[in-house]
Structures are given as structure tokens and as C-alpha cells.
Amino acid sequence: MHIVELKNVTKEFNGVTVLEDINLYIRENEFLTLLGPSGCGKTTTLRIIGGFEEPTKGTVLFEGKDITEVPPYERQINTVFQKYALFPHLDVYDNIAFGLKIKKIPKDEISKRVKEMLRLVNLQGFENRTIDSLSGGQQQRIAIARALVNEPKVLLLDEPLGALDLKLRKDMQIELKNMQKRVGITFIYVTHDQEEALTMSDTIVVMDKGRIQQIGTPVDIYNEPKNAFVAEFIGESNIIDGIMHEDFLVEFSGKNFKCVDKGFSKGEDIEVVIRPEDIEIVSVENGSLNGVVDSVTFKGVHYEMIVKSSDFDWMIHSTIMKPVGTEIGMTVSPENIHIMKKV
Ligand code: ADP
Ligand code: MG
């Protein structure tokens, strides 16, 4: 069942198109992430789903019903904004209880649900704390509790971890993901951080310049990028021109390689994507490609080496370090040679 669906959604601001023909569906209980560089239209897409923005063209469906013109407060969708937007003059309890009080829910029920939410976000006993006595991470959790207490069917989160430092962000990524599975609510999450998207999502929607570039699971997006934009945005890649000779046989760097891709026309110009960690260093005699190490950078878990071959500079990530000037052989197994249509 699709809980939310966008059909041919286009958005213009003052005649400038910022979203173009967005088609997207989101399943119940899914953790879906909109990923892309700043300005690509992530927030605008989220605001359209939340009802804060109307599309110029196209429709928004919720459980199959057209809600394009339904105001935000009548949608079963809640939002956690980039800035948490907590009420600074209210304590934690009143911040979380706010929406329930407006709905005139009985006091006992409110108290029970606020407690439940505090347990969910691991902040039991924080009822009477003031907002400015909380750390960034704690404020973030209160913002999530405040959104979830209304029992929305869908929660929209716009770069909610952006303001946190790296360590806390990593902890919160795991915590948020676990929380989502526990409460069984659909999350639509926005980030420009590819690692965050890969860690948390069931489905990633990669966007660039107002268009969807690719939709898939983290593994799909990482292993089978559809175009050079996706390949370069998600992790690092070697992208080299090639020719498809037949199914499972590709030529690049003047040599033929076995690959696992098929369905391209004979002689078709394509691009080959190889991840830096998928190139294995071997002896010169055993290499299907040869080159000379041009630079070495220590990156903590691996070394990053640039290896110059006659027609291409290869980036390699390896735990084995070869000094600058060494001639080495390189091999790549067929399943790590990814073929993309040339655009
Ligand atoms: P992202 O969240 O991916 O960084 P946004 O959705 O915020 O991108 O913005 C996409 C584009 O739309 C940007 O070029 C931005 O300047 C423009 N934009 C967003 N909101 C408005 C607005 N209210 N008026 C005019 N332009 C806007
Ligand atoms: Mg944004």
C-alpha cells in the first residue's frame, strides 16, 4: 500500500522551475530519504508533502486520496523542521503536550502519552526541564517526541541532525532508525549527507537540480549508480569511458574485461564505474591494468592512492600501501565493474 504518492509534481517559484515532474511513492512503514546537494529541491518536496507548499502542477495522494489542496493540519503528517522550533518559554512537558491540549484530549491521557514519548526518546524524567537547559541532541529528541505524540501516520524530517556534532549525529542516526522501526511510522527524511542516507534508509531518492536521478535501496544506489551524478555523489568512483562489445564483455583502457552487465547494444559507448575499494593491487605480471603510484594519502582505515596508467588516473583505497613511484598491477572482479549509459 502506498501511503504517500507524488504524481507529476512540478514546482515553480516566480517562473523558475525548482522541481520537475517528480513521480514518487512511499510505502507504509518505509524509511525513505531524499538525498541531494543543497538547492536540489529536497525541502520543497517535503513541504509539498506536508502541505506547506502547493505544487504548480501535479497531485499529492495520501492513502490513494488526492490531498493536494488539504491544509497541513488536516493531514495525518507531522514535520520535524531543520530548526527544531521548540517553544522556549514552555518546559519539556508542555512542549510535547502542546498539540494534544489544542485537541482537548483529557489531562490523564495527555500525561500518559507524554511519559510514553519521553521513554521512547530516552529522556524519562525530563518533564520539568526548560528547553535551554537541554543539549542539542536532547532538544532534537524532544522535537521528535512532540511530533510523534500526535500519532501521525507519516513523519517528515528535514535535516534533523544537521546541527549536531559528528559523534552525536552517528548515535542519533542509529537511534532514529530503531525508533522508526519500533513505532512503525513512515519516515520521509531529508539529508545532503550520503553516508547518513546509506546508514538509515530503506529507500533512497537521489535528487539533482529538481529532478529525481535514481530511486533504490542503499545497496542498489551504491553498487549500481544509474549515471555519473549518482556515482560521484554517493561515495567516490573511478569513471572511465568504455565500449560494450557484447553482453558481459566491456572494453576500457584499451583492454577487454568480463562484467556482469548486459542489455547494452553492441558497440555502445558507455561509462564504467569502479569504486576505489574494489581495485585490488597485485604484481605487475598479474595485473589486468598497470600503473605507477602518483600519490598516497593516509585516511585512517585505508590508504588512498592515485595510480597513473597510460590513459587514466585510478583512485584506489587499500589497506596495503605502495610508495610513490612504485609500478603496480591492478585487477577488478567482474561484479565490481559497473556499466552506466553515457549521457
Ligand atoms: P534543498 O532543500 O534541496 O536545499 P530547496 O527545496 O530548499 O532545496 O530549494 C530548491 C530551490 O528552490 C532553490 O533554488 C531555492 O532557492 C528555491 N526556493 C525554495 N523556496 C523558495 C521560495 N519560497 N521562493 C523562491 N525560491 C525558493
Ligand atoms: Mg533544504
CSV table of N, CA and C in Angstrom, one decimal, residues 155-301:
chain,number,residue,atom,x,y,z
A,155,LEU,N,5.9,10.9,9.3
A,155,LEU,CA,6.7,11.9,9.9
A,155,LEU,C,7.8,12.4,8.9
A,156,LEU,N,7.8,13.7,8.7
A,156,LEU,CA,8.7,14.4,7.8
A,156,LEU,C,9.8,15.0,8.6
A,157,LEU,N,11.1,14.7,8.2
A,157,LEU,CA,12.2,15.2,8.9
A,157,LEU,C,13.2,15.9,8.0
A,158,ASP,N,13.4,17.2,8.2
A,158,ASP,CA,14.3,17.9,7.3
A,158,ASP,C,15.6,18.2,7.9
A,159,GLU,N,16.6,17.4,7.5
A,159,GLU,CA,18.0,17.5,8.0
A,159,GLU,C,18.0,17.7,9.6
A,160,PRO,N,17.3,16.7,10.3
A,160,PRO,CA,17.1,16.9,11.7
A,160,PRO,C,18.4,16.8,12.5
A,161,LEU,N,19.5,16.2,11.9
A,161,LEU,CA,20.7,16.0,12.7
A,161,LEU,C,21.8,17.0,12.3
A,162,GLY,N,21.4,17.9,11.4
A,162,GLY,CA,22.4,18.8,10.8
A,162,GLY,C,23.2,19.7,11.8
A,163,ALA,N,22.6,20.0,13.0
A,163,ALA,CA,23.2,20.9,13.9
A,163,ALA,C,24.1,20.1,14.9
A,164,LEU,N,24.0,18.8,14.9
A,164,LEU,CA,24.7,18.1,15.9
A,164,LEU,C,26.2,17.7,15.5
A,165,ASP,N,27.1,17.5,16.5
A,165,ASP,CA,28.4,17.2,16.1
A,165,ASP,C,28.5,15.7,15.7
A,166,LEU,N,29.6,15.3,15.1
A,166,LEU,CA,29.7,14.1,14.3
A,166,LEU,C,29.3,12.8,15.2
A,167,LYS,N,29.9,12.8,16.4
A,167,LYS,CA,29.7,11.6,17.2
A,167,LYS,C,28.2,11.4,17.6
A,168,LEU,N,27.6,12.5,18.0
A,168,LEU,CA,26.2,12.5,18.4
A,168,LEU,C,25.3,12.2,17.2
A,169,ARG,N,25.7,12.8,16.1
A,169,ARG,CA,24.9,12.5,14.8
A,169,ARG,C,24.9,11.1,14.5
A,170,LYS,N,26.0,10.4,14.6
A,170,LYS,CA,26.1,8.9,14.4
A,170,LYS,C,25.2,8.2,15.3
A,171,ASP,N,25.3,8.5,16.6
A,171,ASP,CA,24.4,7.8,17.6
A,171,ASP,C,23.0,8.0,17.3
A,172,MET,N,22.6,9.3,17.0
A,172,MET,CA,21.2,9.6,16.7
A,172,MET,C,20.7,8.9,15.4
A,173,GLN,N,21.6,8.7,14.4
A,173,GLN,CA,21.2,8.0,13.2
A,173,GLN,C,20.7,6.7,13.5
A,174,ILE,N,21.4,6.0,14.4
A,174,ILE,CA,21.0,4.6,14.7
A,174,ILE,C,19.7,4.6,15.6
A,175,GLU,N,19.7,5.6,16.5
A,175,GLU,CA,18.6,5.7,17.4
A,175,GLU,C,17.3,6.0,16.7
A,176,LEU,N,17.4,7.0,15.7
A,176,LEU,CA,16.2,7.3,14.9
A,176,LEU,C,15.7,6.2,14.1
A,177,LYS,N,16.6,5.5,13.5
A,177,LYS,CA,16.3,4.3,12.7
A,177,LYS,C,15.6,3.3,13.5
A,178,ASN,N,16.1,3.0,14.7
A,178,ASN,CA,15.5,2.0,15.6
A,178,ASN,C,14.1,2.5,16.1
A,179,MET,N,14.0,3.8,16.4
A,179,MET,CA,12.8,4.3,16.8
A,179,MET,C,11.7,4.2,15.7
A,180,GLN,N,12.1,4.4,14.5
A,180,GLN,CA,11.2,4.3,13.4
A,180,GLN,C,10.6,2.9,13.2
A,181,LYS,N,11.5,1.9,13.4
A,181,LYS,CA,11.0,0.5,13.3
A,181,LYS,C,10.1,0.2,14.4
A,182,ARG,N,10.5,0.7,15.6
A,182,ARG,CA,9.7,0.4,16.8
A,182,ARG,C,8.3,1.0,16.7
A,183,VAL,N,8.1,2.3,16.3
A,183,VAL,CA,6.8,2.9,16.3
A,183,VAL,C,6.1,2.5,15.0
A,184,GLY,N,6.8,2.0,14.0
A,184,GLY,CA,6.1,1.6,12.8
A,184,GLY,C,5.4,2.8,12.0
A,185,ILE,N,6.1,4.0,12.1
A,185,ILE,CA,5.6,5.1,11.3
A,185,ILE,C,6.4,5.3,10.1
A,186,THR,N,5.8,5.7,9.0
A,186,THR,CA,6.6,6.1,7.8
A,186,THR,C,7.4,7.3,8.0
A,187,PHE,N,8.7,7.2,7.7
A,187,PHE,CA,9.6,8.4,7.9
A,187,PHE,C,10.0,8.9,6.5
A,188,ILE,N,9.8,10.2,6.2
A,188,ILE,CA,10.4,10.7,5.0
A,188,ILE,C,11.5,11.7,5.5
A,189,TYR,N,12.7,11.4,5.1
A,189,TYR,CA,13.8,12.1,5.7
A,189,TYR,C,14.6,12.8,4.7
A,190,VAL,N,15.1,14.0,5.0
A,190,VAL,CA,15.9,14.8,4.1
A,190,VAL,C,17.3,14.9,4.6
A,191,THR,N,18.3,14.7,3.7
A,191,THR,CA,19.7,15.0,4.1
A,191,THR,C,20.5,15.2,2.8
A,192,HIS,N,21.6,15.9,3.0
A,192,HIS,CA,22.6,16.1,1.9
A,192,HIS,C,23.8,15.2,2.1
A,193,ASP,N,23.7,14.4,3.2
A,193,ASP,CA,24.8,13.6,3.6
A,193,ASP,C,24.6,12.1,3.2
A,194,GLN,N,25.4,11.7,2.2
A,194,GLN,CA,25.2,10.4,1.6
A,194,GLN,C,25.4,9.3,2.6
A,195,GLU,N,26.4,9.4,3.5
A,195,GLU,CA,26.6,8.4,4.5
A,195,GLU,C,25.4,8.2,5.4
A,196,GLU,N,24.9,9.3,5.8
A,196,GLU,CA,23.7,9.3,6.6
A,196,GLU,C,22.5,8.5,5.9
A,197,ALA,N,22.4,8.9,4.6
A,197,ALA,CA,21.3,8.2,3.8
A,197,ALA,C,21.5,6.7,3.7
A,198,LEU,N,22.8,6.3,3.5
A,198,LEU,CA,23.1,4.9,3.3
A,198,LEU,C,22.9,4.2,4.6
A,199,THR,N,23.2,4.8,5.8
A,199,THR,CA,23.0,4.2,7.1
A,199,THR,C,21.6,3.9,7.4
A,200,MET,N,20.7,4.9,7.2
A,200,MET,CA,19.4,4.9,7.8
A,200,MET,C,18.3,4.4,6.9
A,201,SER,N,18.4,4.5,5.6
A,201,SER,CA,17.2,4.3,4.7
A,201,SER,C,16.9,2.9,4.3
A,202,ASP,N,15.6,2.7,4.1
A,202,ASP,CA,15.1,1.5,3.3
A,202,ASP,C,15.3,1.9,1.8
A,203,THR,N,14.9,3.1,1.5
A,203,THR,CA,14.9,3.6,0.1
A,203,THR,C,15.5,5.0,0.0
A,204,ILE,N,16.4,5.2,-1.0
A,204,ILE,CA,17.0,6.5,-1.2
A,204,ILE,C,16.5,7.0,-2.5
A,205,VAL,N,16.1,8.3,-2.5
A,205,VAL,CA,15.8,9.0,-3.7
A,205,VAL,C,16.8,10.1,-3.9
A,206,VAL,N,17.7,9.9,-4.9
A,206,VAL,CA,18.7,10.8,-5.2
A,206,VAL,C,18.2,11.9,-6.1
A,207,MET,N,18.4,13.1,-5.7
A,207,MET,CA,17.9,14.3,-6.5
A,207,MET,C,19.0,15.2,-6.9
A,208,ASP,N,18.8,15.8,-8.1
A,208,ASP,CA,19.8,16.9,-8.5
A,208,ASP,C,19.0,17.8,-9.4
A,209,LYS,N,19.2,19.1,-9.2
A,209,LYS,CA,18.5,20.1,-10.0
A,209,LYS,C,17.0,19.9,-10.2
A,210,GLY,N,16.4,19.6,-9.1
A,210,GLY,CA,14.9,19.5,-9.2
A,210,GLY,C,14.4,18.2,-9.8
A,211,ARG,N,15.2,17.3,-10.1
A,211,ARG,CA,14.8,16.1,-10.8
A,211,ARG,C,15.3,14.9,-10.0
A,212,ILE,N,14.5,13.8,-10.0
A,212,ILE,CA,14.9,12.5,-9.4
A,212,ILE,C,15.9,11.9,-10.4
A,213,GLN,N,17.1,11.5,-9.8
A,213,GLN,CA,18.1,10.9,-10.6
A,213,GLN,C,18.1,9.4,-10.5
A,214,GLN,N,17.7,8.9,-9.3
A,214,GLN,CA,17.6,7.4,-9.1
A,214,GLN,C,16.9,7.1,-7.8
A,215,ILE,N,16.1,6.1,-7.8
A,215,ILE,CA,15.4,5.6,-6.6
A,215,ILE,C,15.9,4.1,-6.4
A,216,GLY,N,16.2,3.8,-5.2
A,216,GLY,CA,16.6,2.4,-4.9
A,216,GLY,C,17.0,2.2,-3.5
A,217,THR,N,17.3,0.9,-3.1
A,217,THR,CA,17.8,0.6,-1.8
A,217,THR,C,19.3,1.2,-1.7
A,218,PRO,N,19.8,1.4,-0.5
A,218,PRO,CA,21.1,1.9,-0.4
A,218,PRO,C,22.1,1.0,-1.1
A,219,VAL,N,22.0,-0.3,-1.1
A,219,VAL,CA,22.9,-1.2,-1.8
A,219,VAL,C,22.8,-1.0,-3.3
A,220,ASP,N,21.6,-0.9,-3.8
A,220,ASP,CA,21.4,-0.6,-5.3
A,220,ASP,C,22.1,0.7,-5.7
A,221,ILE,N,21.8,1.7,-4.9
A,221,ILE,CA,22.3,3.1,-5.3
A,221,ILE,C,23.8,3.1,-5.2
A,222,TYR,N,24.4,2.4,-4.3
A,222,TYR,CA,25.8,2.4,-4.1
A,222,TYR,C,26.5,1.5,-5.2
A,223,ASN,N,25.9,0.3,-5.5
A,223,ASN,CA,26.5,-0.6,-6.4
A,223,ASN,C,26.1,-0.4,-7.8
A,224,GLU,N,25.0,0.1,-8.1
A,224,GLU,CA,24.5,0.3,-9.5
A,224,GLU,C,24.0,1.7,-9.7
A,225,PRO,N,24.9,2.7,-9.6
A,225,PRO,CA,24.5,4.0,-9.9
A,225,PRO,C,24.1,4.2,-11.3
A,226,LYS,N,23.0,4.9,-11.6
A,226,LYS,CA,22.4,5.0,-12.9
A,226,LYS,C,23.2,6.0,-13.8
A,227,ASN,N,23.8,6.9,-13.2
A,227,ASN,CA,24.5,7.9,-14.0
A,227,ASN,C,25.7,8.5,-13.2
A,228,ALA,N,26.5,9.3,-13.9
A,228,ALA,CA,27.7,9.8,-13.3
A,228,ALA,C,27.4,10.7,-12.1
A,229,PHE,N,26.3,11.4,-12.1
A,229,PHE,CA,26.0,12.2,-10.9
A,229,PHE,C,25.8,11.4,-9.7
A,230,VAL,N,25.0,10.3,-9.8
A,230,VAL,CA,24.8,9.4,-8.6
A,230,VAL,C,26.1,8.8,-8.2
A,231,ALA,N,26.9,8.3,-9.2
A,231,ALA,CA,28.1,7.6,-8.9
A,231,ALA,C,29.1,8.5,-8.1
A,232,GLU,N,29.1,9.8,-8.5
A,232,GLU,CA,30.0,10.7,-7.8
A,232,GLU,C,29.5,11.2,-6.5
A,233,PHE,N,28.2,11.4,-6.4
A,233,PHE,CA,27.6,11.9,-5.2
A,233,PHE,C,27.6,10.9,-4.1
A,234,ILE,N,27.4,9.6,-4.4
A,234,ILE,CA,27.4,8.5,-3.4
A,234,ILE,C,28.8,7.9,-3.4
A,235,GLY,N,29.6,8.4,-2.5
A,235,GLY,CA,30.9,7.8,-2.4
A,235,GLY,C,31.8,8.2,-3.5
A,236,GLU,N,33.0,7.6,-3.6
A,236,GLU,CA,34.0,8.0,-4.6
A,236,GLU,C,34.0,7.0,-5.7
A,237,SER,N,34.4,7.4,-6.9
A,237,SER,CA,34.3,6.4,-8.0
A,237,SER,C,35.4,6.8,-9.0
A,238,ASN,N,35.8,5.7,-9.7
A,238,ASN,CA,36.6,5.9,-11.0
A,238,ASN,C,35.5,5.8,-12.1
A,239,ILE,N,35.4,6.8,-12.9
A,239,ILE,CA,34.5,6.8,-14.0
A,239,ILE,C,35.3,6.9,-15.3
A,240,ILE,N,35.2,5.9,-16.2
A,240,ILE,CA,36.1,5.9,-17.4
A,240,ILE,C,35.2,5.5,-18.6
A,241,ASP,N,35.5,6.1,-19.7
A,241,ASP,CA,34.7,5.8,-20.9
A,241,ASP,C,35.0,4.3,-21.4
A,242,GLY,N,34.0,3.7,-21.9
A,242,GLY,CA,34.2,2.3,-22.4
A,242,GLY,C,33.3,2.0,-23.6
A,243,ILE,N,33.5,0.8,-24.1
A,243,ILE,CA,32.6,0.3,-25.2
A,243,ILE,C,32.1,-1.0,-24.8
A,244,MET,N,30.8,-1.3,-25.0
A,244,MET,CA,30.2,-2.5,-24.7
A,244,MET,C,30.3,-3.4,-26.0
A,245,HIS,N,31.0,-4.5,-25.9
A,245,HIS,CA,31.2,-5.3,-27.1
A,245,HIS,C,30.1,-6.3,-27.3
A,246,GLU,N,29.7,-6.9,-26.2
A,246,GLU,CA,28.6,-7.9,-26.1
A,246,GLU,C,28.1,-8.0,-24.7
A,247,ASP,N,27.1,-8.7,-24.4
A,247,ASP,CA,26.7,-8.9,-23.0
A,247,ASP,C,27.9,-9.5,-22.3
A,248,PHE,N,28.1,-8.9,-21.1
A,248,PHE,CA,29.2,-9.4,-20.2
A,248,PHE,C,30.6,-9.1,-20.7
A,249,LEU,N,30.7,-8.3,-21.7
A,249,LEU,CA,32.1,-8.0,-22.2
A,249,LEU,C,32.3,-6.5,-22.5
A,250,VAL,N,33.1,-5.9,-21.8
A,250,VAL,CA,33.3,-4.4,-21.9
A,250,VAL,C,34.8,-4.1,-22.2
A,251,GLU,N,35.0,-3.1,-23.0
A,251,GLU,CA,36.4,-2.6,-23.2
A,251,GLU,C,36.6,-1.3,-22.6
A,252,PHE,N,37.7,-1.1,-21.8
A,252,PHE,CA,38.1,0.2,-21.4
A,252,PHE,C,39.6,0.2,-21.2
A,253,SER,N,40.3,1.3,-21.2
A,253,SER,CA,41.7,1.4,-21.1
A,253,SER,C,42.4,0.5,-22.2
A,254,GLY,N,41.7,0.3,-23.3
A,254,GLY,CA,42.3,-0.5,-24.4
A,254,GLY,C,42.3,-2.0,-24.2
A,255,LYS,N,41.6,-2.5,-23.2
A,255,LYS,CA,41.5,-3.9,-22.9
A,255,LYS,C,40.1,-4.4,-22.7
A,256,ASN,N,39.9,-5.7,-22.9
A,256,ASN,CA,38.6,-6.3,-22.7
A,256,ASN,C,38.5,-6.8,-21.3
A,257,PHE,N,37.3,-6.6,-20.7
A,257,PHE,CA,37.0,-7.1,-19.3
A,257,PHE,C,35.7,-7.8,-19.3
A,258,LYS,N,35.6,-8.9,-18.5
A,258,LYS,CA,34.4,-9.5,-18.2
A,258,LYS,C,33.6,-8.7,-17.2
A,259,CYS,N,32.3,-8.5,-17.4
A,259,CYS,CA,31.5,-7.8,-16.4
A,259,CYS,C,30.2,-8.6,-16.3
A,260,VAL,N,29.3,-8.1,-15.4
A,260,VAL,CA,28.0,-8.9,-15.2
A,260,VAL,C,26.8,-8.2,-15.8
A,261,ASP,N,27.1,-7.0,-16.4
A,261,ASP,CA,26.0,-6.3,-17.0
A,261,ASP,C,25.7,-6.7,-18.4
A,262,LYS,N,24.4,-6.6,-18.8
A,262,LYS,CA,24.0,-7.0,-20.1
A,262,LYS,C,22.9,-6.0,-20.6
A,263,GLY,N,22.5,-6.2,-21.8
A,263,GLY,CA,21.3,-5.4,-22.3
A,263,GLY,C,21.7,-4.1,-22.9
A,264,PHE,N,23.1,-3.9,-23.1
A,264,PHE,CA,23.5,-2.8,-23.9
A,264,PHE,C,23.7,-3.2,-25.4
A,265,SER,N,23.6,-2.2,-26.3
A,265,SER,CA,23.8,-2.6,-27.7
A,265,SER,C,25.2,-2.8,-28.0
A,266,LYS,N,25.5,-3.6,-29.0
A,266,LYS,CA,26.9,-3.9,-29.4
A,266,LYS,C,27.5,-2.6,-29.8
A,267,GLY,N,28.7,-2.4,-29.3
A,267,GLY,CA,29.5,-1.2,-29.7
A,267,GLY,C,29.0,0.1,-29.1
A,268,GLU,N,28.1,0.0,-28.1
A,268,GLU,CA,27.5,1.2,-27.5
A,268,GLU,C,28.6,1.8,-26.6
A,269,ASP,N,28.7,3.2,-26.7
A,269,ASP,CA,29.6,3.9,-25.8
A,269,ASP,C,28.9,4.0,-24.4
A,270,ILE,N,29.7,3.6,-23.5
A,270,ILE,CA,29.1,3.6,-22.1
A,270,ILE,C,30.2,4.2,-21.1
A,271,GLU,N,29.8,4.3,-19.9
A,271,GLU,CA,30.8,4.7,-18.9
A,271,GLU,C,30.9,3.6,-17.9
A,272,VAL,N,32.1,3.3,-17.5
A,272,VAL,CA,32.4,2.3,-16.5
A,272,VAL,C,32.7,2.9,-15.1
A,273,VAL,N,32.0,2.4,-14.1
A,273,VAL,CA,32.2,2.9,-12.7
A,273,VAL,C,32.9,1.8,-11.9
A,274,ILE,N,34.0,2.2,-11.3
A,274,ILE,CA,34.7,1.2,-10.4
A,274,ILE,C,35.0,2.0,-9.1
A,275,ARG,N,34.5,1.4,-8.0
A,275,ARG,CA,34.8,2.0,-6.7
A,275,ARG,C,36.2,1.8,-6.3
A,276,PRO,N,36.8,2.8,-5.6
A,276,PRO,CA,38.2,2.8,-5.3
A,276,PRO,C,38.6,1.5,-4.4
A,277,GLU,N,37.6,1.1,-3.6
A,277,GLU,CA,37.9,-0.1,-2.7
A,277,GLU,C,37.8,-1.4,-3.5
A,278,ASP,N,37.3,-1.4,-4.7
A,278,ASP,CA,37.2,-2.6,-5.5
A,278,ASP,C,38.3,-2.9,-6.4
A,279,ILE,N,39.3,-2.0,-6.4
A,279,ILE,CA,40.5,-2.3,-7.2
A,279,ILE,C,41.6,-3.0,-6.3
A,280,GLU,N,42.0,-4.2,-6.8
A,280,GLU,CA,43.0,-4.9,-6.0
A,280,GLU,C,44.4,-4.7,-6.5
A,281,ILE,N,45.3,-4.5,-5.6
A,281,ILE,CA,46.7,-4.3,-6.0
A,281,ILE,C,47.4,-5.7,-6.1
A,282,VAL,N,48.0,-6.0,-7.3
A,282,VAL,CA,48.7,-7.3,-7.5
A,282,VAL,C,50.0,-7.0,-8.1
A,283,SER,N,50.8,-8.0,-8.4
A,283,SER,CA,52.1,-7.8,-9.0
A,283,SER,C,51.9,-7.3,-10.5
A,284,VAL,N,52.9,-6.7,-11.0
A,284,VAL,CA,52.8,-6.1,-12.4
A,284,VAL,C,52.4,-7.2,-13.4
A,285,GLU,N,53.0,-8.4,-13.2
A,285,GLU,CA,52.7,-9.5,-14.2
A,285,GLU,C,51.3,-10.0,-14.1
A,286,ASN,N,50.7,-9.9,-12.9
A,286,ASN,CA,49.3,-10.4,-12.7
A,286,ASN,C,48.2,-9.3,-12.9
A,287,GLY,N,48.6,-8.1,-13.2
A,287,GLY,CA,47.6,-7.0,-13.3
A,287,GLY,C,46.9,-7.0,-14.7
A,288,SER,N,45.6,-6.8,-14.7
A,288,SER,CA,45.0,-6.6,-16.0
A,288,SER,C,45.1,-5.1,-16.4
A,289,LEU,N,45.5,-4.3,-15.4
A,289,LEU,CA,45.9,-2.9,-15.7
A,289,LEU,C,47.2,-2.6,-14.9
A,290,ASN,N,48.0,-1.8,-15.5
A,290,ASN,CA,49.2,-1.4,-14.8
A,290,ASN,C,49.3,0.1,-14.6
A,291,GLY,N,50.0,0.5,-13.6
A,291,GLY,CA,50.2,2.0,-13.4
A,291,GLY,C,51.3,2.2,-12.4
A,292,VAL,N,51.6,3.5,-12.2
A,292,VAL,CA,52.6,4.0,-11.3
A,292,VAL,C,51.9,4.8,-10.2
A,293,VAL,N,52.3,4.5,-8.9
A,293,VAL,CA,51.7,5.2,-7.8
A,293,VAL,C,52.1,6.7,-7.9
A,294,ASP,N,51.2,7.6,-7.9
A,294,ASP,CA,51.5,9.0,-8.1
A,294,ASP,C,51.3,9.8,-6.8
A,295,SER,N,50.4,9.3,-5.9
A,295,SER,CA,50.3,10.0,-4.6
A,295,SER,C,49.7,9.0,-3.6
A,296,VAL,N,50.0,9.2,-2.3
A,296,VAL,CA,49.5,8.3,-1.3
A,296,VAL,C,49.0,9.2,-0.1
A,297,THR,N,47.8,9.0,0.3
A,297,THR,CA,47.2,9.8,1.5
A,297,THR,C,46.7,8.8,2.5
A,298,PHE,N,47.1,8.9,3.8
A,298,PHE,CA,46.6,8.1,4.8
A,298,PHE,C,45.2,8.5,5.2
A,299,LYS,N,44.2,7.7,5.2
A,299,LYS,CA,42.8,8.1,5.5
A,299,LYS,C,42.3,7.4,6.8
A,300,GLY,N,43.2,6.8,7.6
A,300,GLY,CA,42.7,6.2,8.8
A,300,GLY,C,42.5,4.7,8.6
A,301,VAL,N,41.3,4.3,8.0
A,301,VAL,CA,41.0,2.9,7.8
A,301,VAL,C,41.8,2.3,6.5
